[in-house]
């Protein structure tokens, strides 16, 4: 994949970070149930690599906050760090993991990046955004308990999207 | 407005957006509205269809208003079913919708008065200092300007998505399994569409010899009298907003 194509995919996925939440916020509790902005960030890491994924993770919430006001401006830096970590780790794990089974690679990278991204986001929240008032229980509740439907949806939907993109020859074949 | 250098135009628009977000009180908001009216009067953009982007977002703005107005915990006026209506909630909802409409209008004014190359090169100049921190500014400014353009295209697709969602009864499905299947059926085509657009765009750009490497347009930095007046006016408005309208 050429650099120009990677830049354009970066732009397209950043645009989807704005569009998907707009489309799905009509569904009650869609923010928690689906976490639509997370999906383009994971897809970016898995398909165009950690570096471009990082850019999508940073640009997506920034653009969305500027254009639609979601997330709120005060919450935007946390969201940027969270999404950038997901995309970065998804890209890194996708490069490191080679089981010679595409689906296994996708699932392992996705699960590890979800855990790593949540750890980074939690550490940043504890150190910078909610210093002194953030606990391990609060981290568990906000990143695992209340968002479990989003985790399941992402585990089902993201590999299916990447697999469909590969089938349609829109990304390079892995094996 | 469209006659001043694209870089200073970008600076003025950014300061205006910051002004919209910082405006607090009737006087500050009046100043912002007057500034936008002045921008429209000074630009050669067609007045016809000026509010079309805001009108296109009417359903979304209404939804944002209802979400903020109907689910407020502070000083509830009355309750019915699952809704809690309060005066502070209604005022907050109005403020959010008003700000979003103004920012959409400002973004439309900027994108209609600037070509994609002008936006790209202006962003490149703006982000250029980050090169000292080894940030790939070329790539970042290209991605930023392209995504600003693609949002408009994808918005139309999202309208189609909304209709598909209504047809597929998403949001009305009962179990999590049904919800996941509904969601999958809608989201996959959206990503395929986005990647196809990216594929076509990259093919046409590469065939025209486009590379992400950019050069600094020093002519964009030339500060003439028009640029100086516009930037000084924008800075004055921004300082006024930051000071909370005390000056």
Short mmCIF file of C-alpha atoms in Angstrom, two decimals:
data_model
loop_
_atom_site.label_atom_id
_atom_site.label_comp_id
_atom_site.label_asym_id
_atom_site.label_seq_id
_atom_site.Cartn_x
_atom_site.Cartn_y
_atom_site.Cartn_z
CA UNK A 1 0.00 0.00 0.00
CA UNK A 2 1.42 3.39 -1.00
CA UNK A 3 1.86 6.29 1.40
CA UNK A 4 -0.68 8.39 -0.51
CA UNK A 5 -3.31 5.67 -0.13
CA UNK A 6 -2.50 5.32 3.56
CA UNK A 7 -2.93 9.09 4.04
CA UNK A 8 -6.29 9.04 2.25
CA UNK A 9 -7.48 6.06 4.31
CA UNK A 10 -6.32 7.96 7.43
CA UNK A 11 -8.47 10.91 6.31
CA UNK A 12 -11.45 8.68 5.48
CA UNK A 13 -11.33 6.88 8.85
CA UNK A 14 -10.93 10.20 10.70
CA UNK A 15 -14.04 11.42 8.85
CA UNK A 16 -15.87 8.23 9.91
CA UNK A 17 -14.96 9.05 13.53
CA UNK A 18 -17.18 12.13 13.07
CA UNK A 19 -19.94 10.51 10.99
CA UNK A 20 -20.55 7.22 12.86
CA UNK A 21 -21.30 8.82 16.26
CA UNK A 22 -23.62 11.31 14.53
CA UNK A 23 -25.51 8.49 12.87
CA UNK A 24 -25.76 6.29 15.94
CA UNK A 25 -26.47 8.83 18.67
CA UNK A 26 -30.13 8.62 17.65
CA UNK A 27 -30.18 5.17 19.29
CA UNK A 28 -30.72 5.45 23.06
CA UNK A 29 -27.44 4.81 24.99
CA UNK A 30 -25.58 4.22 21.69
CA UNK A 31 -22.47 5.91 23.10
CA UNK A 32 -22.06 3.21 25.77
CA UNK A 33 -23.68 0.36 23.86
CA UNK A 34 -21.75 0.73 20.60
CA UNK A 35 -18.88 3.23 21.17
CA UNK A 36 -18.98 4.03 17.45
CA UNK A 37 -15.88 6.24 17.41
CA UNK A 38 -13.67 3.37 18.63
CA UNK A 39 -14.32 1.25 15.54
CA UNK A 40 -12.54 3.43 12.90
CA UNK A 41 -9.55 3.76 15.27
CA UNK A 42 -9.19 -0.03 15.66
CA UNK A 43 -9.72 -0.56 11.91
CA UNK A 44 -6.97 2.01 11.21
CA UNK A 45 -4.47 0.24 13.45
CA UNK A 46 -5.30 -3.18 12.02
CA UNK A 47 -5.26 -2.17 8.34
CA UNK A 48 -2.81 0.71 7.83
CA UNK A 49 -0.43 0.18 10.72
CA UNK A 50 0.39 1.76 14.11
CA UNK A 51 1.65 5.12 12.89
CA UNK A 52 -1.31 6.02 10.68
CA UNK A 53 -3.63 4.46 13.27
CA UNK A 54 -2.20 6.80 15.88
CA UNK A 55 -3.02 9.77 13.62
CA UNK A 56 -6.64 8.53 13.20
CA UNK A 57 -6.92 8.12 16.98
CA UNK A 58 -5.76 11.70 17.53
CA UNK A 59 -7.58 13.37 14.63
CA UNK A 60 -10.95 11.59 15.03
CA UNK A 61 -12.00 12.89 18.48
CA UNK A 62 -10.45 16.31 17.72
CA UNK A 63 -12.49 16.76 14.53
CA UNK A 64 -15.64 15.31 16.08
CA UNK A 65 -15.38 17.60 19.10
CA UNK A 66 -14.78 20.63 16.86
CA UNK A 67 -17.58 19.88 14.42
CA UNK A 68 -20.30 18.21 16.48
CA UNK A 69 -19.33 19.06 20.07
CA UNK A 70 -19.08 15.31 20.88
CA UNK A 71 -17.05 14.48 22.93
CA UNK A 72 -17.22 17.65 25.03
CA UNK A 73 -14.08 19.80 24.69
CA UNK A 74 -12.99 19.01 28.26
CA UNK A 75 -13.29 15.25 27.64
CA UNK A 76 -11.55 15.39 24.23
CA UNK A 77 -7.89 14.94 25.40
CA UNK A 78 -8.80 11.75 27.32
CA UNK A 79 -10.66 10.42 24.32
CA UNK A 80 -7.74 11.27 22.01
CA UNK A 81 -5.30 9.37 24.22
CA UNK A 82 -7.67 6.38 24.53
CA UNK A 83 -8.36 6.06 20.81
CA UNK A 84 -4.74 6.74 19.80
CA UNK A 85 -3.60 3.97 22.20
CA UNK A 86 -6.12 1.49 20.79
CA UNK A 87 -5.04 2.18 17.22
CA UNK A 88 -1.32 2.23 18.04
CA UNK A 89 -1.42 -1.07 19.94
CA UNK A 90 -3.70 -2.71 17.35
CA UNK A 91 -1.12 -1.84 14.67
CA UNK A 92 1.84 -2.99 16.78
CA UNK A 93 0.23 -6.32 17.76
CA UNK A 94 -0.88 -6.93 14.16
CA UNK A 95 2.79 -6.63 13.15
CA UNK A 96 4.04 -8.82 15.98
CA UNK A 97 1.47 -11.63 15.89
CA UNK A 98 1.73 -14.16 13.06
CA UNK A 99 -0.21 -17.37 13.72
CA UNK A 100 -0.74 -18.07 9.99
CA UNK A 101 -4.47 -17.82 10.65
CA UNK A 102 -5.86 -14.41 9.70
CA UNK A 103 -8.83 -14.49 12.07
CA UNK A 104 -6.63 -15.58 14.99
CA UNK A 105 -4.22 -12.71 14.26
CA UNK A 106 -7.11 -10.25 14.16
CA UNK A 107 -8.73 -11.45 17.38
CA UNK A 108 -5.48 -11.65 19.34
CA UNK A 109 -4.38 -8.17 18.19
CA UNK A 110 -7.80 -6.75 18.97
CA UNK A 111 -8.05 -8.23 22.47
CA UNK A 112 -4.48 -7.26 23.42
CA UNK A 113 -4.90 -3.73 22.05
CA UNK A 114 -8.22 -3.32 23.92
CA UNK A 115 -6.47 -4.26 27.18
CA UNK A 116 -3.31 -2.21 26.50
CA UNK A 117 -5.32 0.84 25.37
CA UNK A 118 -7.51 0.70 28.48
CA UNK A 119 -4.42 0.47 30.70
CA UNK A 120 -2.83 3.53 29.02
CA UNK A 121 -6.11 5.48 29.19
CA UNK A 122 -6.56 4.54 32.86
CA UNK A 123 -2.98 5.49 33.78
CA UNK A 124 -3.36 8.85 31.99
CA UNK A 125 -6.63 9.49 33.80
CA UNK A 126 -5.07 8.62 37.15
CA UNK A 127 -1.98 10.76 36.55
CA UNK A 128 -3.32 13.79 34.64
CA UNK A 129 -7.08 14.06 34.21
CA UNK A 130 -8.47 12.89 37.56
CA UNK A 131 -5.33 12.94 39.67
CA UNK A 132 -5.96 11.82 43.25
CA UNK A 133 -9.63 10.99 42.74
CA UNK A 134 -9.28 7.97 40.47
CA UNK A 135 -9.23 4.40 41.74
CA UNK A 136 -8.72 0.89 40.36
CA UNK A 137 -12.43 0.15 40.92
CA UNK A 138 -13.42 3.27 38.99
CA UNK A 139 -11.15 2.14 36.13
CA UNK A 140 -12.72 -1.33 36.10
CA UNK A 141 -16.22 0.12 36.19
CA UNK A 142 -15.71 2.72 33.46
CA UNK A 143 -13.61 0.64 31.04
CA UNK A 144 -15.00 -2.88 31.51
CA UNK A 145 -18.28 -3.10 33.46
CA UNK A 146 -20.27 -0.27 31.88
CA UNK A 147 -18.83 -0.81 28.41
CA UNK A 148 -19.16 -4.60 28.13
CA UNK A 149 -21.81 -4.40 25.34
CA UNK A 150 -19.44 -2.18 23.30
CA UNK A 151 -16.57 -4.66 23.87
CA UNK A 152 -18.68 -7.57 22.58
CA UNK A 153 -19.97 -5.56 19.60
CA UNK A 154 -16.42 -4.51 18.72
CA UNK A 155 -15.11 -8.09 19.01
CA UNK A 156 -17.79 -9.24 16.57
CA UNK A 157 -17.90 -6.31 14.18
CA UNK A 158 -14.24 -5.25 13.76
CA UNK A 159 -12.78 -8.59 12.53
CA UNK A 160 -15.81 -8.91 10.21
CA UNK A 161 -15.10 -5.47 8.71
CA UNK A 162 -11.37 -6.17 8.22
CA UNK A 163 -12.16 -9.56 6.73
CA UNK A 164 -14.70 -7.98 4.34
CA UNK A 165 -12.15 -5.34 3.31
CA UNK A 166 -9.61 -8.05 2.54
CA UNK A 167 -12.18 -10.06 0.57
CA UNK A 168 -13.03 -6.94 -1.46
CA UNK A 169 -9.29 -6.47 -2.21
CA UNK A 170 -9.31 -3.04 -0.57
CA UNK A 171 -6.43 -3.92 1.75
CA UNK A 172 -3.39 -6.13 1.18
CA UNK A 173 -3.72 -9.89 1.69
CA UNK A 174 -1.86 -11.01 4.83
CA UNK A 175 -1.27 -14.66 3.92
CA UNK B 1 -12.72 37.72 3.13
CA UNK B 2 -11.84 35.38 0.27
CA UNK B 3 -9.43 38.03 -1.03
CA UNK B 4 -7.02 37.76 1.90
CA UNK B 5 -4.17 35.23 2.01
CA UNK B 6 -5.47 31.66 2.67
CA UNK B 7 -3.23 31.26 5.73
CA UNK B 8 -4.53 34.40 7.47
CA UNK B 9 -8.05 33.41 6.41
CA UNK B 10 -7.57 30.11 8.27
CA UNK B 11 -6.25 31.97 11.34
CA UNK B 12 -9.28 34.29 11.34
CA UNK B 13 -11.71 31.37 11.06
CA UNK B 14 -9.96 29.41 13.84
CA UNK B 15 -10.10 32.45 16.14
CA UNK B 16 -13.77 32.91 15.28
CA UNK B 17 -14.56 29.27 16.18
CA UNK B 18 -12.68 29.74 19.47
CA UNK B 19 -14.71 32.94 19.98
CA UNK B 20 -17.98 31.02 19.48
CA UNK B 21 -16.93 28.46 22.10
CA UNK B 22 -15.80 31.13 24.58
CA UNK B 23 -18.69 33.57 24.10
CA UNK B 24 -20.60 33.90 27.35
CA UNK B 25 -23.39 36.41 27.65
CA UNK B 26 -25.58 38.44 25.31
CA UNK B 27 -22.96 41.07 24.35
CA UNK B 28 -20.28 38.48 23.49
CA UNK B 29 -22.72 36.50 21.36
CA UNK B 30 -23.94 39.66 19.61
CA UNK B 31 -20.34 40.48 18.72
CA UNK B 32 -19.82 36.96 17.32
CA UNK B 33 -23.01 37.13 15.23
CA UNK B 34 -22.04 40.61 13.92
CA UNK B 35 -18.54 39.32 13.03
CA UNK B 36 -20.00 36.39 11.06
CA UNK B 37 -22.44 38.75 9.32
CA UNK B 38 -19.48 41.01 8.46
CA UNK B 39 -17.56 38.01 7.06
CA UNK B 40 -20.53 37.08 4.87
CA UNK B 41 -20.92 40.68 3.69
CA UNK B 42 -17.21 40.99 2.85
CA UNK B 43 -16.96 37.67 1.00
CA UNK B 44 -18.02 37.01 -2.56
CA UNK B 45 -19.66 33.69 -1.60
CA UNK B 46 -23.17 33.26 -2.98
CA UNK B 47 -25.75 34.14 -0.31
CA UNK B 48 -28.09 31.55 -1.81
CA UNK B 49 -27.83 28.29 0.07
CA UNK B 50 -25.64 29.83 2.78
CA UNK B 51 -27.67 28.20 5.54
CA UNK B 52 -28.15 24.92 3.68
CA UNK B 53 -25.44 23.05 5.70
CA UNK B 54 -27.15 24.10 8.95
CA UNK B 55 -30.55 23.14 7.48
CA UNK B 56 -29.17 19.72 6.46
CA UNK B 57 -28.23 19.12 10.10
CA UNK B 58 -31.71 20.11 11.38
CA UNK B 59 -32.67 16.58 12.50
CA UNK B 60 -29.35 16.09 14.23
CA UNK B 61 -29.57 19.51 15.92
CA UNK B 62 -33.12 18.74 17.06
CA UNK B 63 -31.95 15.42 18.48
CA UNK B 64 -29.07 17.09 20.36
CA UNK B 65 -31.54 19.67 21.71
CA UNK B 66 -33.97 16.99 22.91
CA UNK B 67 -31.23 14.84 24.47
CA UNK B 68 -29.97 17.82 26.47
CA UNK B 69 -33.34 19.33 27.28
CA UNK B 70 -35.21 16.20 28.32
CA UNK B 71 -32.64 14.48 30.52
CA UNK B 72 -31.51 17.10 33.00
CA UNK B 73 -31.02 16.48 36.71
CA UNK B 74 -30.63 20.08 37.85
CA UNK B 75 -33.74 21.88 39.14
CA UNK B 76 -36.35 19.70 37.42
CA UNK B 77 -39.48 21.69 36.42
CA UNK B 78 -41.62 18.63 35.68
CA UNK B 79 -41.24 14.94 34.91
CA UNK B 80 -43.14 12.60 32.60
CA UNK B 81 -42.37 8.99 31.71
CA UNK B 82 -38.52 8.84 31.66
CA UNK B 83 -38.07 12.55 30.84
CA UNK B 84 -36.99 15.29 33.25
CA UNK B 85 -37.40 18.84 31.97
CA UNK B 86 -35.64 21.75 33.61
CA UNK B 87 -35.06 25.38 32.69
CA UNK B 88 -31.27 24.98 32.95
CA UNK B 89 -31.46 21.90 30.69
CA UNK B 90 -33.44 23.79 28.03
CA UNK B 91 -31.04 26.75 28.18
CA UNK B 92 -28.00 24.44 27.92
CA UNK B 93 -29.59 22.61 24.98
CA UNK B 94 -30.28 25.90 23.20
CA UNK B 95 -26.68 27.05 23.77
CA UNK B 96 -25.23 23.78 22.38
CA UNK B 97 -27.46 23.87 19.28
CA UNK B 98 -26.73 27.57 18.72
CA UNK B 99 -22.97 26.98 18.96
CA UNK B 100 -23.10 23.95 16.64
CA UNK B 101 -25.11 25.90 14.06
CA UNK B 102 -22.65 28.82 14.17
CA UNK B 103 -19.59 26.52 13.88
CA UNK B 104 -21.22 24.70 10.92
CA UNK B 105 -21.84 28.06 9.25
CA UNK B 106 -18.24 29.22 9.89
CA UNK B 107 -16.87 25.90 8.54
CA UNK B 108 -19.07 26.27 5.44
CA UNK B 109 -17.87 29.84 4.91
CA UNK B 110 -14.25 28.73 5.15
CA UNK B 111 -14.53 25.66 2.90
CA UNK B 112 -16.49 27.61 0.26
CA UNK B 113 -13.98 30.45 0.19
CA UNK B 114 -10.89 28.18 0.01
CA UNK B 115 -9.79 25.47 -2.41
CA UNK B 116 -8.57 22.12 -1.08
CA UNK B 117 -4.99 23.09 -1.95
CA UNK B 118 -5.31 26.37 -0.07
CA UNK B 119 -6.67 24.59 3.00
CA UNK B 120 -3.93 21.97 2.77
CA UNK B 121 -1.10 24.49 2.36
CA UNK B 122 -2.47 26.78 5.09
CA UNK B 123 -2.72 23.87 7.53
CA UNK B 124 0.83 22.93 6.58
CA UNK B 125 2.10 26.43 7.50
CA UNK B 126 0.09 26.39 10.73
CA UNK B 127 1.49 23.01 11.79
CA UNK B 128 5.01 23.71 10.45
CA UNK B 129 6.55 24.48 13.93
CA UNK B 130 5.69 20.88 14.94
CA UNK B 131 8.39 19.74 12.49
CA UNK B 132 10.89 20.64 15.21
CA UNK B 133 9.33 17.85 17.28
CA UNK B 134 9.70 15.44 14.32
CA UNK B 135 5.93 15.44 13.68
CA UNK B 136 5.19 14.49 10.02
CA UNK B 137 3.47 17.79 9.26
CA UNK B 138 3.07 17.06 5.50
CA UNK B 139 1.07 13.95 6.21
CA UNK B 140 -0.91 15.46 9.06
CA UNK B 141 -2.03 18.53 7.09
CA UNK B 142 -2.97 16.40 4.06
CA UNK B 143 -5.01 14.00 6.22
CA UNK B 144 -6.69 16.87 8.08
CA UNK B 145 -7.72 18.79 4.95
CA UNK B 146 -8.88 15.62 3.15
CA UNK B 147 -10.96 14.45 6.11
CA UNK B 148 -12.65 17.88 6.33
CA UNK B 149 -13.70 17.40 2.71
CA UNK B 150 -14.71 13.75 3.12
CA UNK B 151 -17.00 14.51 6.09
CA UNK B 152 -19.45 16.26 3.72
CA UNK B 153 -19.52 13.24 1.37
CA UNK B 154 -19.90 10.75 4.18
CA UNK B 155 -22.72 12.79 5.74
CA UNK B 156 -24.82 12.01 2.66
CA UNK B 157 -23.97 8.33 3.12
CA UNK B 158 -25.00 8.55 6.77
CA UNK B 159 -28.43 9.83 5.65
CA UNK B 160 -28.72 6.64 3.60
CA UNK B 161 -27.51 4.73 6.66
CA UNK B 162 -30.31 6.31 8.70
CA UNK B 163 -32.90 5.07 6.20
CA UNK B 164 -31.35 1.59 6.21
CA UNK B 165 -31.41 1.67 10.00
CA UNK B 166 -35.11 2.50 9.98
CA UNK B 167 -35.76 -0.31 7.51
CA UNK B 168 -33.76 -2.77 9.57
CA UNK B 169 -35.43 -1.58 12.79
CA UNK B 170 -32.10 -0.94 14.51
CA UNK B 171 -32.61 0.38 18.01
CA UNK B 172 -35.83 -1.62 18.23
CA UNK B 173 -34.20 -5.05 18.31
CA UNK B 174 -34.57 -6.64 21.72
CA UNK B 175 -31.56 -8.85 22.42
CA UNK B 176 -27.87 -7.95 22.27
CA UNK B 177 -27.36 -10.63 19.61
CA UNK B 178 -29.98 -9.01 17.35
CA UNK B 179 -28.45 -5.59 17.96
CA UNK B 180 -24.98 -6.85 17.00
CA UNK B 181 -26.27 -8.47 13.80
CA UNK B 182 -28.19 -5.31 12.83
CA UNK B 183 -25.18 -3.15 13.52
CA UNK B 184 -22.84 -5.42 11.54
CA UNK B 185 -25.14 -5.31 8.50
CA UNK B 186 -25.01 -1.53 8.42
CA UNK B 187 -21.45 -0.74 9.43
CA UNK B 188 -19.63 -3.10 7.05
CA UNK B 189 -20.99 -1.40 3.86
CA UNK B 190 -20.03 2.01 5.28
CA UNK B 191 -16.41 0.92 5.75
CA UNK B 192 -16.33 -0.75 2.32
CA UNK B 193 -17.63 2.51 0.82
CA UNK B 194 -15.01 4.58 2.69
CA UNK B 195 -12.13 2.32 1.60
CA UNK B 196 -13.41 2.26 -2.01
CA UNK B 197 -13.51 6.08 -2.03
CA UNK B 198 -9.97 6.15 -0.62
CA UNK B 199 -8.83 3.65 -3.26
CA UNK B 200 -10.29 5.68 -6.15
CA UNK B 201 -8.97 8.95 -4.75
CA UNK B 202 -5.45 7.62 -4.23
CA UNK B 203 -5.39 6.17 -7.78
CA UNK B 204 -6.40 9.49 -9.32
CA UNK B 205 -4.02 11.49 -7.11
CA UNK B 206 -1.05 9.19 -7.79
CA UNK B 207 -1.70 9.22 -11.54
CA UNK B 208 -1.46 13.03 -11.37
CA UNK B 209 1.91 12.74 -9.62
CA UNK B 210 0.67 13.75 -6.16
CA UNK B 211 3.02 13.05 -3.30
CA UNK B 212 2.49 13.92 0.33
CA UNK B 213 5.69 16.01 0.34
CA UNK B 214 4.81 19.68 0.56
CA UNK B 215 6.75 22.92 0.32
CA UNK B 216 6.28 25.97 2.51
CA UNK B 217 4.30 28.63 0.60
CA UNK B 218 6.05 31.79 1.78
CA UNK B 219 3.72 33.96 -0.34
CA UNK B 220 0.87 32.88 1.96
CA UNK B 221 2.73 34.52 4.86
CA UNK B 222 2.92 37.97 3.19
CA UNK B 223 1.12 40.36 5.53
CA UNK B 224 -0.75 43.04 3.57
CA UNK B 225 -3.09 45.71 4.92
CA UNK B 226 -6.21 43.50 4.39
CA UNK B 227 -4.61 40.60 6.25
CA UNK B 228 -3.41 42.85 9.08
CA UNK B 229 -6.86 44.40 9.66
CA UNK B 230 -8.62 40.98 9.56
CA UNK B 231 -6.19 39.31 11.97
CA UNK B 232 -6.18 42.29 14.37
CA UNK B 233 -9.99 42.33 14.41
CA UNK B 234 -10.11 38.57 15.08
CA UNK B 235 -7.51 38.87 17.88
CA UNK B 236 -9.48 41.75 19.47
CA UNK B 237 -12.68 39.66 19.43
CA UNK B 238 -10.85 36.65 20.89
CA UNK B 239 -9.21 38.70 23.67
CA UNK B 240 -12.63 40.19 24.47
CA UNK B 241 -14.09 36.68 24.77
CA UNK B 242 -11.18 35.37 26.89
CA UNK B 243 -11.51 38.34 29.26
CA UNK B 244 -15.17 37.34 29.71
CA UNK B 245 -16.44 40.51 28.04
CA UNK B 246 -14.96 42.74 30.78
CA UNK B 247 -12.89 44.93 28.42
#
